One Martini backbone bead per residue (centre of mass of N, CA, C, O) as a GRO file, in nm:
protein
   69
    1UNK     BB    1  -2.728  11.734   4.904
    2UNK     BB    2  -3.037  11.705   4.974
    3UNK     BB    3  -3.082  11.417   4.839
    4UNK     BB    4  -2.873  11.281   5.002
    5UNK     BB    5  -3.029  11.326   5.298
    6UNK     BB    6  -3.348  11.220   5.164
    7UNK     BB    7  -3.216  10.909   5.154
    8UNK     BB    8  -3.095  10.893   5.474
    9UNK     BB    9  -3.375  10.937   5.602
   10UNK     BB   10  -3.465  10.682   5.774
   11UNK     BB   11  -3.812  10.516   5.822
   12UNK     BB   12  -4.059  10.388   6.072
   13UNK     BB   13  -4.307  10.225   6.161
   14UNK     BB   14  -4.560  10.173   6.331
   15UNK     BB   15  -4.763   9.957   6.452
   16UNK     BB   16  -5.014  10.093   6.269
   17UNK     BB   17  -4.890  10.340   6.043
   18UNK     BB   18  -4.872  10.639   6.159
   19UNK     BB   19  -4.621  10.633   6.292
   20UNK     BB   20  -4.266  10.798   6.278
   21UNK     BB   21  -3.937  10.694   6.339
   22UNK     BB   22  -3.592  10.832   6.351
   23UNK     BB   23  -3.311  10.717   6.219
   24UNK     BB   24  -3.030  10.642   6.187
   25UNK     BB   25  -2.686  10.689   6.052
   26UNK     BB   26  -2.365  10.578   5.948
   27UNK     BB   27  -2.111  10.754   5.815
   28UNK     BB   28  -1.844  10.800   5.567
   29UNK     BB   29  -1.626  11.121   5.566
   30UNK     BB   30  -1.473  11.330   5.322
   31UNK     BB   31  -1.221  11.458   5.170
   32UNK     BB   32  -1.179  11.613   4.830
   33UNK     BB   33  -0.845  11.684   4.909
   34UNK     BB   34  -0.721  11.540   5.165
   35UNK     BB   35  -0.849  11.280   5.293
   36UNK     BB   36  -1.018  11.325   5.532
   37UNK     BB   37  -1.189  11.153   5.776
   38UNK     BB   38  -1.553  11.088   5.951
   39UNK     BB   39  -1.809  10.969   6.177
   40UNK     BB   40  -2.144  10.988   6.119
   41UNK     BB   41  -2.453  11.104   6.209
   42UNK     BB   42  -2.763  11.026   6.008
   43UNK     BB   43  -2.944  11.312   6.096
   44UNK     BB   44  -2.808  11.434   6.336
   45UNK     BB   45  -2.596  11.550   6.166
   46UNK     BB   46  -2.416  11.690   5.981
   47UNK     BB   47  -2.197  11.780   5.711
   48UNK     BB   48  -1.909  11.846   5.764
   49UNK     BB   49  -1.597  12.019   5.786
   50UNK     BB   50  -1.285  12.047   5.728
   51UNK     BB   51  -1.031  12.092   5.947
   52UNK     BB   52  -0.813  12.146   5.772
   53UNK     BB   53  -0.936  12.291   5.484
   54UNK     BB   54  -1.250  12.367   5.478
   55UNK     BB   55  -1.424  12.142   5.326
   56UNK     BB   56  -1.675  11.992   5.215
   57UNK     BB   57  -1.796  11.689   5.272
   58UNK     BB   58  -1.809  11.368   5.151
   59UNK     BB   59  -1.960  11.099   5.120
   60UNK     BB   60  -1.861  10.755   5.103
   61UNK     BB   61  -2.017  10.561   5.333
   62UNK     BB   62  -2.224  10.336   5.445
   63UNK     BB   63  -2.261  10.199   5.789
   64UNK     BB   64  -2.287   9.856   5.877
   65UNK     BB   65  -2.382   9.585   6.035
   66UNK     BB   66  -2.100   9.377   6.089
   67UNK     BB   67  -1.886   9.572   6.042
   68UNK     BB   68  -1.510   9.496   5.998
   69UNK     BB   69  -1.138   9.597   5.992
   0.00000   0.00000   0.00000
């Protein structure tokens, strides 16, 4: 689980490069016994537990912009 939050870690160099300004990133997560599902941000947030089952939820996707259901 630690290599995928420092996967999703995304950083910018400043005008420089030497300053680096933490982004966001949103990722939808599911339950993997319920399969319900939840919009997170990364690394702002946690990656919840399931409120149903109470299990760890796993990244199901990383969610970019331009996408719409």
């Amino acid at each position: 689980m630690g290599l995928l939050l420092l996967v999703l870690n995304i950083q910018a160099g400043g005008p420089m490069g030497d300053e680096r300004k933490e982004r966001q990133a949103m990722v939808e997560v599911i339950c993997p016994v319920c399969k319900h599902t939840e919009i997170v941000l990364i690394p702002k947030e946690e990656i919840p537990k399931c409120p149903r089952c109470g299990k760890q939820m796993l990244v199901k996707e990383l969610l970019t912009e331009g996408k719409s259901y």
